[in-house]
Amino acid sequence: LLLVCEVTGTIPDALFSLEQLNILVLSGNPVTGNLPMGFSRLTNLELLYLANNRLSGPITPLSNLPRLKELFLPQNSFSGSLPSELGNFTALTCLDLSYNLLSGSIPSSMGNMASLQRLELLYNKLTGTIPATLSRLHSLTYLDLASNRLTGSIPDSIGFISALKFLGLNHNLLHGSIPASLASLQQLERLTLGDNQLSGGIPAVLGDLPVLQNLVLFSNPLSGSIPTALGKLTNLLGLFITDNQLHGTVPSTLSNLSKLQELFLRGSQFSGRLPSASSPSLTQYRVGGNFFSHGEVKFRNCSAVVWDTSGNCLAGSLRVCGRASNQRPAAGCASFCGVEVGAADPLCGGHGYCSVNAFTAAGECVCDPNYMLNSSNSNACVSGAVGASLASGSAYVSLRGSASVLSNGSILLTGGAPNQQGAAFASPVMRLFHIPDKRSPCGTQLGFLAAFSFAMSPGGQGRGGEGLAFVVAAASSEKGAIVGLGGVGRRSVGVEFDSVLSVKHSDPNDNHVGVNVGGSPVSLASATAPLILNDAQTKHAWIHYDPTSAGTLRVFLSSDPVQPLTPTLTASVSLCSALKPTASDSLFLFGFVALSGSQPQRHAIFSWSFTTDSSRAQH
């Protein structure tokens, strides 16, 4: 057993004289260079952990380790192909090569790894088809091949891996139909097939998976309707069927899903009655962008559910939690609703339409471009800026430093040169506090929900720049200076996505999320990011602030456009203490700041929104 901490430089040759070594752990060190050929001398090695380093080159030096049981190499920069000799590792139980730069096809010889229980190859550049020989891995419980460039169809033979509990094939180029043989995986708990080119219908036999907890089918050209048999998935926690070509009514059998926490049916062609929302555990109800025409939404716990019914054919009044909310049909709904589409809503002063606040379940005006809500009359849109929710690329974004808006509407905060600093703020300021007089320090505090997608490039030699941060800051303190979090003043709260390790700022590592108050570079709380921040891939973030009690800030992070159940970071933060509002100074701006530092790092924001949450107000 050899545990080595704070190792720098390359792997020393002296290690390979320890020929009786069984366990070698070098994870979480800034170790660089290629794998030495000397590894072939460690024939007694059983566990090898080299995760989260800066190693590169091929992994072929590890091809002759006959007793190896666990091999963990994630979050490095290994490249080249997977050696066919991996098939000789018949004692191996866990193989994790995720978050590298491996290319080529998955060798069919991997089907010989008879003891394998866990195989993770996600976030590489693998191509070719999924080898049918993987069906011989009868002990395999976890198979994740997501975020590669795999093509071809899903092999029917995967249904023979009877022990499988997790099958992850998201973000590939797979086509063909979803094989009915997946119903043979009676221990399967999570099936993720999102963002592929799968077509045809959803097999009704998927309803025969007795312990399935998550079914993820988003962004595929699936057709047909939702099978009624999915109502038999009584252990289901999350159903994600968005951005497809599915149509018809949503079966009433989904009301049997008593444990359901997240229902995502956005962006398809469903019609008729709104789907059931009767699960007492429900926290997300997203059914916008369809052709639903009627129904009443009854949540068991209205204050706990984030919901969206926008962009449907719900003419007139929709009752949500017993309250009426005005709805305006989206474009393309005339044939379903029989109403004029596109006319201005007189309830909003003739310059907007009425929608539903996802938190309060109350009707509110969404103003047309060049209009904003009158501060004294929330049912009137007057000439000015937009309201509380902004899309990137709008004319109502204030840019600073190196920031610019690209032709596709994305915001580039830094453009790939060292020592750049940029920022983008929403021009309309937000009122996060309602302060009636000087005797009430913070008055009524509102919560908020921020959601955005972003990407950060690796920088020079794979190293990160200074990262980016989401910030909320006093409007009166923003003078146009941009120097990271410090540039937005002391009355500020920021959430940083940091890709550089600063010992003097007490950073936990070079890939973390932190909450910073008062422009300080030292985080009040921090946590390791669950994915690599600076790999130039799109990330999705959600930031929830609940002002009740002492105030809680939760940060969620994912590579998918579906909010995870568990936050990456939870921190106790009081916006009242941090932002110090007064009766005459209670307006705040929100946006992003980024620094490339000494590295040529790019920081881009693709979409963003910010919504206040009056349902969680603290008085």
Coordinates of C-alpha atoms in Angstrom, one line a residue:
L1 CA 0.0 0.0 0.0
L2 CA 1.4 3.4 -1.0
L3 CA -0.6 6.6 -0.5
V4 CA 1.2 9.7 -1.8
C5 CA 0.1 13.3 -1.2
E6 CA 1.2 16.6 -2.7
V7 CA 3.3 15.0 -5.5
T8 CA 4.4 17.3 -8.3
G9 CA 6.2 16.7 -11.5
T10 CA 6.2 13.3 -13.2
I11 CA 5.8 9.8 -11.7
P12 CA 9.2 8.9 -10.3
D13 CA 11.0 5.8 -11.7
A14 CA 11.8 4.7 -8.2
L15 CA 8.3 3.5 -7.7
F16 CA 8.8 0.7 -10.2
S17 CA 11.4 -1.0 -8.0
L18 CA 8.6 -1.8 -5.5
E19 CA 7.7 -4.9 -7.4
Q20 CA 5.5 -6.3 -4.5
L21 CA 3.3 -3.2 -4.4
N22 CA -0.4 -4.0 -4.4
I23 CA -2.0 -0.5 -4.1
L24 CA -0.9 2.8 -5.5
V25 CA -2.9 6.0 -5.0
L26 CA -1.7 9.2 -6.6
S27 CA -5.1 10.9 -7.1
G28 CA -5.6 14.6 -6.7
N29 CA -2.0 15.7 -7.3
P30 CA -0.7 18.0 -10.0
V31 CA 1.2 15.0 -11.5
T32 CA 2.2 15.6 -15.1
G33 CA 3.7 13.7 -18.1
N34 CA 3.0 10.3 -19.7
L35 CA 2.6 7.0 -17.9
P36 CA 6.1 5.4 -17.7
M37 CA 6.6 1.9 -19.2
G38 CA 7.9 0.9 -15.8
F39 CA 4.3 0.1 -14.7
S40 CA 4.7 -3.3 -16.5
R41 CA 7.1 -4.3 -13.7
L42 CA 4.4 -3.9 -11.0
T43 CA 2.8 -7.2 -11.7
N44 CA 1.3 -7.6 -8.2
L45 CA -0.6 -4.3 -8.4
E46 CA -4.3 -4.8 -7.6
L47 CA -5.5 -1.2 -7.1
L48 CA -4.3 1.8 -9.1
Y49 CA -5.8 5.3 -8.5
L50 CA -4.4 8.2 -10.7
A51 CA -7.6 10.3 -10.8
N52 CA -7.7 14.1 -11.1
N53 CA -4.1 14.7 -12.2
R54 CA -2.6 16.3 -15.4
L55 CA -1.3 13.1 -16.9
S56 CA -1.4 12.7 -20.7
G57 CA -0.4 10.3 -23.5
P58 CA -1.6 6.7 -24.1
I59 CA -2.6 4.3 -21.4
T60 CA -0.8 1.3 -23.1
P61 CA 1.9 1.1 -20.4
L62 CA -0.8 -0.4 -18.1
S63 CA -1.6 -3.3 -20.5
N64 CA 0.4 -5.9 -18.5
L65 CA -1.0 -5.8 -15.0
P66 CA -2.7 -9.3 -14.7
R67 CA -3.8 -9.0 -11.0
L68 CA -5.4 -5.5 -11.3
K69 CA -8.8 -5.3 -9.8
E70 CA -9.6 -1.5 -9.8
L71 CA -8.2 1.0 -12.3
F72 CA -9.3 4.7 -11.8
L73 CA -7.8 7.2 -14.2
P74 CA -10.6 9.9 -14.6
Q75 CA -10.0 13.6 -15.0
N76 CA -6.7 13.6 -16.8
S77 CA -5.7 14.2 -20.4
F78 CA -5.0 10.7 -21.6
S79 CA -5.3 10.3 -25.4
G80 CA -5.0 7.7 -28.0
S81 CA -7.1 4.5 -28.3
L82 CA -8.2 2.0 -25.8
P83 CA -5.8 -0.9 -26.1
S84 CA -7.3 -4.3 -27.0
E85 CA -5.2 -5.8 -24.2
L86 CA -7.8 -4.5 -21.7
G87 CA -9.6 -7.7 -22.5
N88 CA -6.9 -9.6 -20.6
F89 CA -7.8 -7.9 -17.3
T90 CA -10.1 -10.7 -16.3
A91 CA -9.8 -9.9 -12.5
L92 CA -10.7 -6.2 -13.0
T93 CA -13.9 -5.2 -11.2
C94 CA -13.9 -1.4 -11.8
L95 CA -12.6 0.6 -14.7
D96 CA -13.0 4.4 -14.8
L97 CA -11.4 6.3 -17.7
S98 CA -13.9 9.1 -17.8
Y99 CA -13.1 12.8 -18.5
N100 CA -10.1 12.2 -20.8
L101 CA -9.3 12.6 -24.5
L102 CA -9.4 9.0 -25.5
S103 CA -10.5 8.3 -29.1
G104 CA -11.1 5.4 -31.4
S105 CA -13.5 2.6 -30.9
I106 CA -14.4 0.5 -27.9
P107 CA -12.5 -2.8 -28.4
S108 CA -14.7 -5.9 -28.6
S109 CA -12.1 -7.7 -26.4
M110 CA -13.5 -5.8 -23.4
G111 CA -16.3 -8.4 -23.4
N112 CA -13.7 -10.8 -21.9
M113 CA -13.4 -8.8 -18.7
A114 CA -15.6 -11.4 -16.9
S115 CA -15.3 -9.8 -13.4
L116 CA -16.1 -6.2 -14.4
Q117 CA -18.8 -4.6 -12.3
R118 CA -18.4 -0.9 -13.2
L119 CA -17.3 0.6 -16.5
E120 CA -17.1 4.4 -17.0
L121 CA -15.9 5.8 -20.3
L122 CA -18.0 9.0 -20.3
Y123 CA -16.7 12.4 -21.6
N124 CA -14.1 11.1 -24.1
K125 CA -14.0 11.2 -27.9
L126 CA -14.8 7.6 -28.6
T127 CA -16.3 6.7 -31.9
G128 CA -17.8 3.6 -33.6
T129 CA -20.5 1.4 -32.3
I130 CA -21.2 -0.2 -28.9
P131 CA -19.7 -3.7 -29.2
A132 CA -22.2 -6.5 -28.7
T133 CA -19.6 -8.4 -26.8
L134 CA -20.3 -6.2 -23.7
S135 CA -23.4 -8.4 -23.3
R136 CA -21.0 -11.1 -21.9
L137 CA -20.2 -8.9 -18.8
H138 CA -22.8 -10.7 -16.6
S139 CA -21.5 -9.0 -13.4
L140 CA -21.7 -5.5 -14.8
T141 CA -24.0 -3.2 -12.7
Y142 CA -22.9 0.2 -14.0
L143 CA -22.3 1.2 -17.6
D144 CA -21.7 4.8 -18.6
L145 CA -20.7 5.7 -22.1
A146 CA -22.2 9.2 -22.2
S147 CA -20.8 12.2 -23.9
N148 CA -18.8 10.5 -26.7
R149 CA -19.3 10.3 -30.4
L150 CA -20.7 6.7 -30.6
T151 CA -22.8 5.8 -33.6
G152 CA -25.0 2.9 -34.7
S153 CA -27.9 1.5 -32.8
I154 CA -28.2 0.3 -29.2
P155 CA -27.4 -3.4 -29.4
D156 CA -30.3 -5.7 -28.5
S157 CA -27.8 -7.9 -26.7
I158 CA -27.5 -5.3 -23.9
G159 CA -30.6 -6.8 -22.5
F160 CA -28.5 -9.9 -21.5
I161 CA -26.5 -7.8 -18.9
S162 CA -29.0 -8.9 -16.3
A163 CA -27.2 -7.3 -13.3
L164 CA -27.2 -3.8 -14.8
K165 CA -28.5 -1.0 -12.6
F166 CA -27.3 2.0 -14.5
L167 CA -27.2 2.5 -18.3
G168 CA -25.9 5.9 -19.4
L169 CA -25.8 6.6 -23.2
N170 CA -26.6 10.4 -23.1
H171 CA -25.0 12.8 -25.6
N172 CA -23.9 10.5 -28.4
L173 CA -24.9 10.0 -32.0
L174 CA -26.9 6.8 -31.6
H175 CA -29.8 6.1 -34.0
G176 CA -32.4 3.5 -34.6
S177 CA -35.1 2.5 -32.1
I178 CA -35.0 1.9 -28.4
P179 CA -34.6 -1.9 -28.1
A180 CA -37.5 -3.7 -26.4
S181 CA -34.8 -6.0 -24.9
L182 CA -34.0 -3.4 -22.3
A183 CA -37.1 -4.6 -20.5
S184 CA -35.1 -7.7 -19.5
L185 CA -32.9 -5.5 -17.2
Q186 CA -35.1 -6.2 -14.2
Q187 CA -32.6 -4.5 -11.8
L188 CA -32.2 -1.3 -13.9
E189 CA -32.7 1.8 -11.8
R190 CA -31.6 4.5 -14.2
L191 CA -31.9 4.6 -18.0
T192 CA -30.5 7.7 -19.7
L193 CA -30.7 7.9 -23.5
G194 CA -31.0 11.7 -24.0
D195 CA -29.5 13.8 -26.8
N196 CA -29.1 11.1 -29.4
Q197 CA -30.9 10.5 -32.7
L198 CA -33.2 7.7 -31.5
S199 CA -36.4 7.4 -33.4
G200 CA -39.6 5.4 -33.3
G201 CA -41.8 5.1 -30.3
I202 CA -41.2 4.5 -26.6
P203 CA -41.5 0.7 -26.1
A204 CA -44.4 -0.1 -23.8
V205 CA -42.4 -2.9 -22.2
L206 CA -40.2 -0.3 -20.4
G207 CA -43.2 -0.2 -18.0
D208 CA -42.1 -3.6 -16.9
L209 CA -38.9 -2.4 -15.2
P210 CA -39.9 -2.8 -11.6
V211 CA -37.2 -0.7 -9.8
L212 CA -36.6 2.0 -12.5
Q213 CA -36.2 5.4 -10.8
N214 CA -35.1 7.7 -13.7
L215 CA -36.1 7.5 -17.4
V216 CA -34.3 10.1 -19.5
L217 CA -35.2 10.4 -23.2
F218 CA -34.8 14.1 -23.9
S219 CA -33.7 15.5 -27.3
N220 CA -34.4 12.6 -29.6
P221 CA -36.8 12.5 -32.6
L222 CA -39.1 10.0 -30.9
S223 CA -42.6 9.8 -32.3
G224 CA -45.9 8.3 -31.3
S225 CA -47.4 8.7 -27.8
I226 CA -46.4 8.0 -24.2
P227 CA -47.4 4.3 -23.5
T228 CA -50.0 3.9 -20.8
A229 CA -47.7 1.1 -19.4
L230 CA -45.3 3.7 -18.0
G231 CA -47.9 4.2 -15.3
K232 CA -46.6 0.9 -13.8
L233 CA -43.2 2.4 -12.9
T234 CA -44.3 3.0 -9.3
N235 CA -40.7 3.6 -8.2
L236 CA -40.0 6.3 -10.8
L237 CA -38.6 9.6 -9.4
G238 CA -37.8 11.4 -12.6
L239 CA -39.4 11.3 -16.1
F240 CA -37.6 13.4 -18.7
I241 CA -39.2 13.3 -22.1
T242 CA -38.5 16.8 -23.6
D243 CA -37.8 18.1 -27.1
N244 CA -39.2 15.1 -29.0
Q245 CA -41.8 14.6 -31.7
L246 CA -44.2 12.8 -29.4
H247 CA -47.9 13.7 -29.6
G248 CA -51.3 12.8 -28.3
T249 CA -52.6 13.0 -24.8
V250 CA -50.6 12.1 -21.7
P251 CA -52.0 8.9 -20.3
S252 CA -53.9 9.3 -17.0
T253 CA -52.0 6.2 -15.7
L254 CA -49.1 8.6 -14.9
S255 CA -51.1 9.6 -11.8
N256 CA -50.0 6.2 -10.4
L257 CA -46.4 7.5 -10.1
S258 CA -46.8 8.3 -6.4
K259 CA -43.0 8.8 -5.9
L260 CA -42.4 11.1 -8.9
Q261 CA -40.3 14.2 -8.0
E262 CA -39.6 15.6 -11.5
L263 CA -41.9 15.6 -14.6
F264 CA -40.3 17.2 -17.7
L265 CA -42.5 17.0 -20.9
R266 CA -41.4 20.3 -22.5
G267 CA -41.1 21.0 -26.2
S268 CA -43.1 18.2 -27.7
Q269 CA -46.6 18.0 -29.3
F270 CA -48.7 16.8 -26.4
S271 CA -52.3 18.0 -26.4
G272 CA -55.5 17.7 -24.4
R273 CA -55.6 17.8 -20.6
L274 CA -52.6 18.8 -18.6
P275 CA -50.9 15.7 -17.0
S276 CA -51.5 14.7 -13.4
A277 CA -49.5 16.4 -10.7
S278 CA -50.8 14.4 -7.8
S279 CA -47.5 13.0 -6.5
P280 CA -46.8 14.3 -2.9
S281 CA -43.1 14.3 -3.7
L282 CA -43.3 16.5 -6.8
T283 CA -40.7 19.4 -7.0
Q284 CA -40.6 20.0 -10.8
Y285 CA -43.5 20.2 -13.2
R286 CA -42.3 21.4 -16.6
V287 CA -44.9 20.9 -19.4
G288 CA -44.5 24.1 -21.5
G289 CA -44.1 24.3 -25.2
N290 CA -46.8 21.7 -26.1
F291 CA -50.5 22.0 -27.1
F292 CA -52.2 21.3 -23.8
S293 CA -55.6 23.1 -23.9
H294 CA -57.3 22.5 -20.6
G295 CA -57.0 21.1 -17.1
E296 CA -56.5 22.1 -13.5
V297 CA -53.1 21.6 -11.8
K298 CA -53.4 20.4 -8.2
F299 CA -50.1 20.1 -6.4
R300 CA -50.0 18.5 -3.0
N301 CA -47.5 21.1 -1.8
C302 CA -47.8 24.3 -3.9
S303 CA -44.9 26.1 -2.2
A304 CA -42.4 23.3 -3.0
V305 CA -43.0 22.9 -6.7
V306 CA -41.3 24.8 -9.5
W307 CA -43.6 24.7 -12.5
D308 CA -44.0 25.9 -16.1
T309 CA -47.1 25.6 -18.3
S310 CA -46.1 28.4 -20.7
G311 CA -46.3 28.1 -24.5
N312 CA -49.4 25.9 -24.6
C313 CA -52.9 26.4 -25.8
L314 CA -54.4 27.2 -22.4
A315 CA -56.7 30.0 -23.4
G316 CA -58.3 32.1 -20.6
S317 CA -58.0 30.9 -17.0
L318 CA -56.0 28.0 -15.7
R319 CA -56.5 27.0 -12.0
V320 CA -53.3 26.2 -10.2
C321 CA -53.5 25.4 -6.5
G322 CA -57.0 26.7 -6.4
R323 CA -56.1 30.1 -7.9
A324 CA -56.8 31.3 -11.4
S325 CA -53.9 32.3 -13.6
N326 CA -54.5 33.9 -17.0
Q327 CA -52.9 32.1 -19.9
R328 CA -52.2 33.2 -23.4
P329 CA -51.9 30.6 -26.2
A330 CA -48.5 30.3 -27.9
A331 CA -48.0 30.7 -31.6
G332 CA -49.4 27.7 -33.6
C333 CA -52.2 27.0 -31.2
A334 CA -55.1 28.6 -33.2
S335 CA -56.3 25.3 -34.5
F336 CA -56.4 23.9 -31.0
C337 CA -57.8 26.8 -29.0
G338 CA -59.9 28.7 -31.6
V339 CA -58.6 32.0 -30.4
E340 CA -56.6 34.7 -32.1
V341 CA -52.9 34.3 -31.6
G342 CA -50.5 37.2 -31.2
A343 CA -52.8 39.9 -30.1
A344 CA -51.7 42.1 -27.3
D345 CA -53.3 41.4 -23.9
P346 CA -55.3 44.4 -22.5
L347 CA -54.5 43.2 -19.0
C348 CA -50.9 44.2 -19.7
G349 CA -51.5 47.7 -21.0
G350 CA -51.6 46.4 -24.6
H351 CA -47.8 45.7 -24.7
G352 CA -47.4 42.2 -23.3
Y353 CA -49.2 39.0 -22.4
C354 CA -50.1 37.3 -19.2
S355 CA -48.1 34.3 -18.0
V356 CA -47.7 32.4 -14.7
N357 CA -45.0 33.0 -12.2
A358 CA -43.4 29.6 -11.6
F359 CA -43.1 30.2 -7.9
T360 CA -46.2 32.1 -6.9
A361 CA -48.7 30.4 -9.2
A362 CA -50.1 33.9 -9.9
G363 CA -50.7 35.6 -13.1
E364 CA -48.2 38.2 -14.1
C365 CA -47.4 40.3 -17.2
V366 CA -44.5 39.5 -19.5
C367 CA -43.8 42.6 -21.5
D368 CA -43.0 43.0 -25.1
P369 CA -39.5 44.1 -26.2
N370 CA -38.8 47.8 -25.3
Y371 CA -41.3 47.7 -22.5
M372 CA -41.1 47.0 -18.8
L373 CA -43.5 46.7 -15.9
N374 CA -44.7 50.0 -14.3
S375 CA -43.3 50.0 -10.8
S376 CA -46.6 51.3 -9.5
N377 CA -48.8 49.0 -11.5
S378 CA -47.7 45.4 -12.1
N379 CA -50.5 45.0 -14.8
A380 CA -49.1 47.7 -17.1
C381 CA -46.2 47.5 -19.5
V382 CA -44.7 50.9 -20.2
S383 CA -41.9 52.0 -22.5
G384 CA -38.5 51.0 -21.1
A385 CA -36.4 47.9 -20.5
V386 CA -37.5 44.4 -20.0
G387 CA -38.7 42.8 -16.8
A388 CA -37.4 40.1 -14.5
S389 CA -36.3 37.4 -16.9
L390 CA -33.7 38.0 -19.6
A391 CA -32.3 36.0 -22.4
S392 CA -28.7 36.4 -23.4
G393 CA -28.2 38.5 -26.5
S394 CA -31.0 40.9 -25.7
A395 CA -30.5 44.6 -26.1
Y396 CA -30.9 45.0 -22.4
V397 CA -27.5 43.6 -21.4
S398 CA -24.9 46.0 -20.1
L399 CA -21.4 44.9 -21.1
R400 CA -18.1 45.7 -19.5
G401 CA -14.4 45.2 -20.3
S402 CA -13.8 42.5 -23.0
A403 CA -17.4 41.2 -23.0
S404 CA -19.2 41.1 -26.3
V405 CA -22.5 39.6 -27.7
L406 CA -21.9 37.1 -30.6
S407 CA -24.2 36.8 -33.6
N408 CA -25.9 33.8 -32.2
G409 CA -26.9 35.7 -29.0
S410 CA -24.3 34.2 -26.7
I411 CA -22.2 36.4 -24.5
L412 CA -18.4 36.1 -24.7
L413 CA -17.0 37.4 -21.4
T414 CA -13.3 36.8 -22.3
G415 CA -12.2 36.0 -25.8
G416 CA -9.2 33.7 -25.4
A417 CA -6.4 36.1 -24.6
P418 CA -4.5 36.3 -21.3
N419 CA -5.3 39.0 -18.8
Q420 CA -8.8 39.8 -20.1
Q421 CA -11.6 40.8 -17.8
G422 CA -15.2 41.1 -18.8
A423 CA -18.7 41.3 -17.4
A424 CA -22.3 41.3 -18.4
F425 CA -25.2 42.7 -16.3
A426 CA -28.9 42.9 -16.9
S427 CA -29.8 46.5 -17.5
P428 CA -33.0 46.5 -15.5
V429 CA -32.2 46.4 -11.8
M430 CA -34.1 44.1 -9.5
R431 CA -35.9 44.9 -6.2
L432 CA -35.0 42.0 -3.8
F433 CA -36.3 43.9 -0.7
H434 CA -39.5 45.8 0.0
I435 CA -38.6 48.2 2.8
P436 CA -41.5 50.4 4.0
D437 CA -39.5 52.7 6.3
K438 CA -36.1 53.2 8.1
R439 CA -37.3 51.2 11.1
S440 CA -37.3 48.0 9.1
P441 CA -33.7 47.2 8.1
C442 CA -34.5 44.7 5.3
G443 CA -38.3 44.8 5.2
T444 CA -39.6 41.9 3.2
Q445 CA -36.8 39.8 1.5
L446 CA -37.5 37.9 -1.7
G447 CA -36.0 34.7 -2.8
F448 CA -34.7 34.1 -6.3
L449 CA -33.9 31.5 -8.9
A450 CA -31.1 32.0 -11.4
A451 CA -30.6 29.6 -14.3
F452 CA -27.9 29.8 -16.9
S453 CA -25.7 27.7 -19.3
F454 CA -22.0 28.4 -19.8
A455 CA -18.7 27.1 -21.0
M456 CA -15.1 27.7 -20.1
S457 CA -12.2 26.6 -22.3
P458 CA -9.1 24.8 -20.9
G459 CA -6.7 27.7 -21.3
G460 CA -3.0 27.2 -22.0
Q461 CA -1.5 23.7 -21.6
G462 CA -4.8 22.5 -20.2
R463 CA -4.6 24.8 -17.2
G464 CA -7.5 27.0 -16.1
G465 CA -7.8 30.7 -16.0
E466 CA -9.5 32.5 -13.1
G467 CA -13.0 31.2 -14.0
L468 CA -16.3 33.1 -13.9
A469 CA -18.8 34.1 -11.3
F470 CA -22.6 34.8 -11.1
V471 CA -23.1 37.9 -9.0
V472 CA -25.8 39.9 -7.3
A473 CA -24.6 43.4 -6.3
A474 CA -25.9 46.8 -5.2
A475 CA -26.8 48.9 -8.3
S476 CA -25.4 52.0 -6.6
S477 CA -21.9 50.4 -6.2
E478 CA -21.3 49.2 -9.8
K479 CA -19.0 51.8 -11.3
G480 CA -18.0 49.9 -14.4
A481 CA -14.7 48.6 -13.0
I482 CA -14.3 44.9 -13.5
V483 CA -11.7 43.1 -11.4
G484 CA -13.3 39.7 -10.7
L485 CA -15.6 39.6 -7.7
G486 CA -13.9 42.6 -6.2
G487 CA -15.1 44.8 -9.0
V488 CA -18.7 44.6 -8.0
G489 CA -18.2 46.2 -4.6
R490 CA -18.6 45.1 -1.0
R491 CA -22.4 44.9 -1.2
S492 CA -22.4 41.8 -3.3
V493 CA -22.8 38.0 -3.3
G494 CA -21.2 35.8 -5.9
V495 CA -21.1 32.2 -6.9
E496 CA -17.7 31.4 -8.5
F497 CA -16.9 28.5 -10.9
D498 CA -13.2 28.4 -10.4
S499 CA -10.7 26.5 -12.5
V500 CA -7.4 27.5 -10.8
L501 CA -6.0 26.6 -7.4
S502 CA -5.1 29.5 -5.1
V503 CA -3.6 28.4 -1.9
K504 CA -3.6 31.9 -0.4
H505 CA -7.4 32.0 -1.0
S506 CA -7.9 28.6 0.6
D507 CA -9.3 27.0 -2.6
P508 CA -10.0 23.3 -2.2
N509 CA -8.6 22.5 -5.7
D510 CA -8.6 23.8 -9.3
N511 CA -12.1 22.7 -10.1
H512 CA -14.6 24.0 -7.5
V513 CA -17.7 26.0 -6.9
G514 CA -17.7 28.6 -4.1
V515 CA -19.9 31.3 -2.5
N516 CA -18.2 34.6 -2.0
V517 CA -19.5 37.6 -0.1
G518 CA -18.4 41.3 -0.2
G519 CA -16.2 40.9 -3.2
S520 CA -13.8 38.7 -1.2
P521 CA -11.7 36.1 -3.2
V522 CA -12.0 33.8 -0.2
S523 CA -15.1 31.6 -0.4
L524 CA -17.5 31.5 2.5
A525 CA -18.2 27.9 1.4
S526 CA -16.9 25.8 -1.4
A527 CA -17.2 22.3 -2.9
T528 CA -15.5 20.3 -5.7
A529 CA -17.5 20.5 -9.0
P530 CA -19.0 17.2 -10.1
L531 CA -17.7 17.7 -13.6
I532 CA -14.7 19.4 -15.2
L533 CA -15.5 23.1 -15.5
N534 CA -12.9 24.1 -18.1
D535 CA -13.4 21.4 -20.7
A536 CA -15.2 23.8 -23.2
Q537 CA -18.4 21.7 -22.8
T538 CA -21.7 23.3 -22.0
K539 CA -22.6 23.3 -18.3
H540 CA -26.0 24.1 -16.8
A541 CA -26.3 25.8 -13.4
W542 CA -29.2 26.7 -11.1
I543 CA -28.9 29.0 -8.1
H544 CA -31.7 29.0 -5.6
Y545 CA -31.9 31.5 -2.7
D546 CA -34.3 30.9 0.1
P547 CA -34.4 33.9 2.5
T548 CA -36.3 32.2 5.3
S549 CA -34.5 31.6 8.6
A550 CA -30.9 32.6 8.2
G551 CA -31.0 32.4 4.4
T552 CA -29.8 29.4 2.3
L553 CA -28.1 29.5 -1.1
R554 CA -28.1 26.2 -3.2
V555 CA -26.1 25.7 -6.3
F556 CA -26.9 22.9 -8.7
L557 CA -24.6 22.0 -11.6
S558 CA -25.0 19.5 -14.5
S559 CA -23.9 18.7 -18.0
D560 CA -27.6 18.1 -18.8
P561 CA -30.3 20.7 -19.1
V562 CA -32.2 18.9 -16.2
Q563 CA -31.6 20.2 -12.7
P564 CA -30.1 17.5 -10.5
L565 CA -31.9 16.4 -7.3
T566 CA -28.9 17.1 -5.1
P567 CA -27.1 20.5 -5.0
T568 CA -23.4 20.7 -5.6
L569 CA -23.1 23.3 -2.8
T570 CA -25.4 24.5 0.0
A571 CA -24.3 27.6 2.0
S572 CA -25.9 29.7 4.7
V573 CA -26.0 33.3 3.4
S574 CA -28.1 36.3 4.5
L575 CA -28.7 38.7 1.6
C576 CA -29.8 41.3 4.1
S577 CA -26.4 41.2 5.8
A578 CA -24.4 41.0 2.6
L579 CA -26.3 43.5 0.4
K580 CA -27.2 46.0 3.2
P581 CA -30.3 47.5 1.6
T582 CA -32.0 50.7 2.8
A583 CA -35.3 52.3 2.1
S584 CA -33.6 54.6 -0.4
D585 CA -31.1 52.0 -1.8
S586 CA -32.7 48.6 -2.4
L587 CA -32.1 48.0 -6.1
F588 CA -29.7 45.3 -7.2
L589 CA -28.2 44.1 -10.5
F590 CA -27.3 40.6 -11.5
G591 CA -25.0 39.2 -14.1
F592 CA -21.6 37.6 -14.6
V593 CA -17.9 38.5 -14.3
A594 CA -14.9 36.6 -15.7
L595 CA -11.1 36.8 -15.7
S596 CA -8.8 34.9 -17.9
G597 CA -5.8 35.6 -15.7
S598 CA -2.4 34.5 -17.2
Q599 CA -4.2 31.8 -19.3
P600 CA -5.9 32.4 -22.7
Q601 CA -9.2 31.2 -21.4
R602 CA -12.6 31.8 -23.0
H603 CA -15.7 32.2 -20.9
A604 CA -19.1 32.2 -22.6
I605 CA -22.7 32.5 -21.4
F606 CA -25.3 30.9 -23.7
S607 CA -28.6 31.5 -21.8
W608 CA -29.6 33.0 -18.5
S609 CA -32.6 34.0 -16.5
F610 CA -33.3 35.5 -13.1
T611 CA -36.7 35.3 -11.4
T612 CA -37.7 36.6 -7.9
D613 CA -39.6 34.3 -5.7
S614 CA -42.2 36.0 -3.6
S615 CA -43.6 32.7 -2.3
R616 CA -40.5 32.3 -0.1
A617 CA -40.5 35.9 1.2
Q618 CA -39.1 36.5 4.6
H619 CA -40.8 39.3 6.5

